[in-house]
Amino acid sequence: MSFRPCSRVACPEESAATLTFDYSDSMAVLGPLSLRREPHSFDLCERHARLTSAPQGWQLVRLRMTTDGAAGLDCAE
Ligand SMILES: [Zn+2]
């Protein structure tokens, strides 16, 4: 499997989560790293996944992560 870097500019970390945008529902879903790249998703490292917030008017849904390193990711509501 190839190395998948974080999508953030100049971030060298390996991705640990995937942020997917559902444009029809104005919903951003942050979950475990997807197996393959999707058109409207962005891979993020653990740190950037934690720092991510939804754009204005969007809802951010954090799926519970199973890896130990992602502890602290909880539902935003
Ligand atoms: Zn990053």
Short mmCIF file of N, CA, C and O and ligand atoms in Angstrom, two decimals, residues 6-8 11-13 44-49, ligand 1:
data_model
loop_
_atom_site.label_atom_id
_atom_site.label_comp_id
_atom_site.label_asym_id
_atom_site.label_seq_id
_atom_site.Cartn_x
_atom_site.Cartn_y
_atom_site.Cartn_z
N CYS A 6 -1.04 13.51 4.41
CA CYS A 6 -2.12 14.42 4.78
C CYS A 6 -2.36 15.40 3.63
O CYS A 6 -1.43 15.80 2.93
N SER A 7 -3.59 15.78 3.42
CA SER A 7 -3.94 16.68 2.32
C SER A 7 -3.55 18.13 2.59
O SER A 7 -3.51 18.93 1.66
N ARG A 8 -3.32 18.44 3.84
CA ARG A 8 -2.98 19.83 4.16
C ARG A 8 -1.63 20.19 3.57
O ARG A 8 -0.70 19.38 3.60
N CYS A 11 2.14 19.47 5.06
CA CYS A 11 2.07 18.55 6.19
C CYS A 11 2.64 17.20 5.76
O CYS A 11 2.14 16.61 4.80
N PRO A 12 3.68 16.73 6.43
CA PRO A 12 4.35 15.49 6.03
C PRO A 12 3.78 14.24 6.68
O PRO A 12 4.25 13.14 6.43
N GLU A 13 2.78 14.42 7.54
CA GLU A 13 2.27 13.29 8.30
C GLU A 13 1.48 12.33 7.41
O GLU A 13 0.93 12.71 6.38
N LEU A 44 -6.60 13.19 5.98
CA LEU A 44 -5.99 14.07 6.99
C LEU A 44 -5.22 13.25 8.00
O LEU A 44 -5.61 12.14 8.34
N CYS A 45 -4.14 13.82 8.51
CA CYS A 45 -3.40 13.17 9.58
C CYS A 45 -4.21 13.33 10.87
O CYS A 45 -5.19 14.08 10.92
N GLU A 46 -3.76 12.64 11.90
CA GLU A 46 -4.50 12.67 13.16
C GLU A 46 -4.66 14.08 13.71
O GLU A 46 -5.71 14.48 14.17
N ARG A 47 -3.58 14.85 13.63
CA ARG A 47 -3.61 16.20 14.20
C ARG A 47 -4.57 17.10 13.43
O ARG A 47 -5.39 17.80 14.01
N HIS A 48 -4.47 17.06 12.11
CA HIS A 48 -5.35 17.91 11.32
C HIS A 48 -6.80 17.44 11.37
O HIS A 48 -7.72 18.24 11.26
N ALA A 49 -7.00 16.15 11.55
CA ALA A 49 -8.37 15.65 11.70
C ALA A 49 -8.99 16.24 12.95
O ALA A 49 -10.17 16.61 12.98
ZN ZN B 1 -1.72 16.97 8.55
#
